[in-house]
XYZ file of C-alpha atoms in Angstrom:
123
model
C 16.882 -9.245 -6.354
C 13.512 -10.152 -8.541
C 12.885 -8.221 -11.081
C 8.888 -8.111 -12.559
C 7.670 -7.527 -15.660
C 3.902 -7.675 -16.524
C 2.126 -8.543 -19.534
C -1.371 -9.287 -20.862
C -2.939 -5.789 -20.151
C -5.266 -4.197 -23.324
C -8.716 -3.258 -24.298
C -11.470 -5.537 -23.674
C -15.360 -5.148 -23.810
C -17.295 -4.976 -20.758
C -18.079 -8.557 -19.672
C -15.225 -9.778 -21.426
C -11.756 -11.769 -19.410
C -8.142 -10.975 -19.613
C -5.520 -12.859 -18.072
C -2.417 -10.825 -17.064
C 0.928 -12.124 -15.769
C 3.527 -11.058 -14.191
C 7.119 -12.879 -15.069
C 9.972 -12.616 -12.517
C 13.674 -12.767 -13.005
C 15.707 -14.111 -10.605
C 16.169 -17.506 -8.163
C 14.360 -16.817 -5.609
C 10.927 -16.282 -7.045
C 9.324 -19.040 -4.750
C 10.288 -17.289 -1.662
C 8.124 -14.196 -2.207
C 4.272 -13.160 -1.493
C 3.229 -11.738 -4.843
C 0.601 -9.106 -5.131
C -2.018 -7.757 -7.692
C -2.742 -4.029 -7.573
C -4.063 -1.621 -9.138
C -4.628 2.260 -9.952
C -7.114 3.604 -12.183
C -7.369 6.968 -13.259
C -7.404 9.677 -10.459
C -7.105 6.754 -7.484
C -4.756 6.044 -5.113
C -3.600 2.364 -6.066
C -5.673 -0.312 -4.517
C -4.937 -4.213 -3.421
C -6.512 -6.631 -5.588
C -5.590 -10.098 -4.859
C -2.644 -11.910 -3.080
C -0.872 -15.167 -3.267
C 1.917 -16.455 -0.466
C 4.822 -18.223 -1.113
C 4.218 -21.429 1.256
C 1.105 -22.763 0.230
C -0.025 -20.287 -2.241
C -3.382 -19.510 -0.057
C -4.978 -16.486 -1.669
C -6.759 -13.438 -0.851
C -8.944 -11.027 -2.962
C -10.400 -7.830 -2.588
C -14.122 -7.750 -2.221
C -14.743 -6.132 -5.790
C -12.691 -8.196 -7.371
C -13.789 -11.770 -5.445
C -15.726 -14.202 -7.771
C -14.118 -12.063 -10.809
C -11.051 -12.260 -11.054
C -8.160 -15.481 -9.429
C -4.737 -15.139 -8.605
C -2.308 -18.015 -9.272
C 1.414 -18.534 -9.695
C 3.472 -20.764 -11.377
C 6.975 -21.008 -9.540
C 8.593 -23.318 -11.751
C 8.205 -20.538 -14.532
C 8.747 -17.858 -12.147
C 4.988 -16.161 -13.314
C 2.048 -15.218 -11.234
C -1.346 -15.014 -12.956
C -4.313 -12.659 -12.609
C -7.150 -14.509 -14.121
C -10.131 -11.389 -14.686
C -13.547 -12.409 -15.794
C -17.141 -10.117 -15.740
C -14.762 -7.311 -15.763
C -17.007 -3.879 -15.926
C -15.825 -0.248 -16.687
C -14.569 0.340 -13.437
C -11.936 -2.053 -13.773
C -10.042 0.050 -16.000
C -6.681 1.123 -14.356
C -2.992 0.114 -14.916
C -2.510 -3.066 -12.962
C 1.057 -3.648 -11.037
C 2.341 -6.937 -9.715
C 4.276 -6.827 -6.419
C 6.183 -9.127 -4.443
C 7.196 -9.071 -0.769
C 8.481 -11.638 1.760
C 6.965 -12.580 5.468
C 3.529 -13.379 4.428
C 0.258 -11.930 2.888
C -0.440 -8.479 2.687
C -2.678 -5.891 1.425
C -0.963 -2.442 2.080
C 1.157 -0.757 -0.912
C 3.674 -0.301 1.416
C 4.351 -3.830 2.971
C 5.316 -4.812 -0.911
C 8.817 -4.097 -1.643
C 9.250 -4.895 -5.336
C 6.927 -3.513 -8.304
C 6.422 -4.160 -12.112
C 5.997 -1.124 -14.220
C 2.757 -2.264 -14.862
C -0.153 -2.740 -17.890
C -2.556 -0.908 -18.669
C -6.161 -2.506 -18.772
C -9.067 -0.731 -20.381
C -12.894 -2.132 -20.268
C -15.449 -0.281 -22.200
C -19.185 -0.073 -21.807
């Protein structure tokens, strides 16, 4: 079982970057999808970007695309959410999530979560 613990979340200026990451226990790290989300205040909690485990092809949301890159690192077991331009309304507490059988977007399809980090732009 992978366990996922995310880091890197804080307050940053509008404009500004933050890179967040998401660090997984367990051997079988390589075998999973792993997911951005996120849910901002008063939201239901939203699919950002997605990476596979075959040949890490990636997917992003439309606000997020040309903002923000997803990445992973399977040799330290760590996926990446690279955030640049971010604006107000990217304030929310972002969650990693992994699943197996290929990309997806939908909370549910994503069977493992991180307790996730908060991420606060201001204006």
């Amino acid at each position: 079982q992978v366990q996922l613990v995310e880091s890197g979340g804080g307050l940053v200026q509008a404009g500004g970057s933050l890179t967040l990451s998401c660090a997984a226990s367990g051997r079988t790290f390589s075998a999973y999808t792993m997911g951005w989300f996120r849910q901002g205040p008063g939201k239901e909690r939203e699919f950002i970007a997605g990476i596979t485990s075959t040949d890490s092809s990636t997917y992003n949301a439309e606000s997020v695309k040309g903002r923000f890159t997803i990445s992973r690192d399977n040799a330290k077991n760590t996926v990446y959410l690279r955030m640049n331009s971010l604006k107000p309304d990217d304030t929310a507490v972002y969650y990693c999530a992994a699943k197996l059988f290929g990309l997806g977007t939908n909370v549910r399809e994503y069977r493992l979560w991180g307790q996730g980090t908060q991420v606060t732009v201001s204006s």
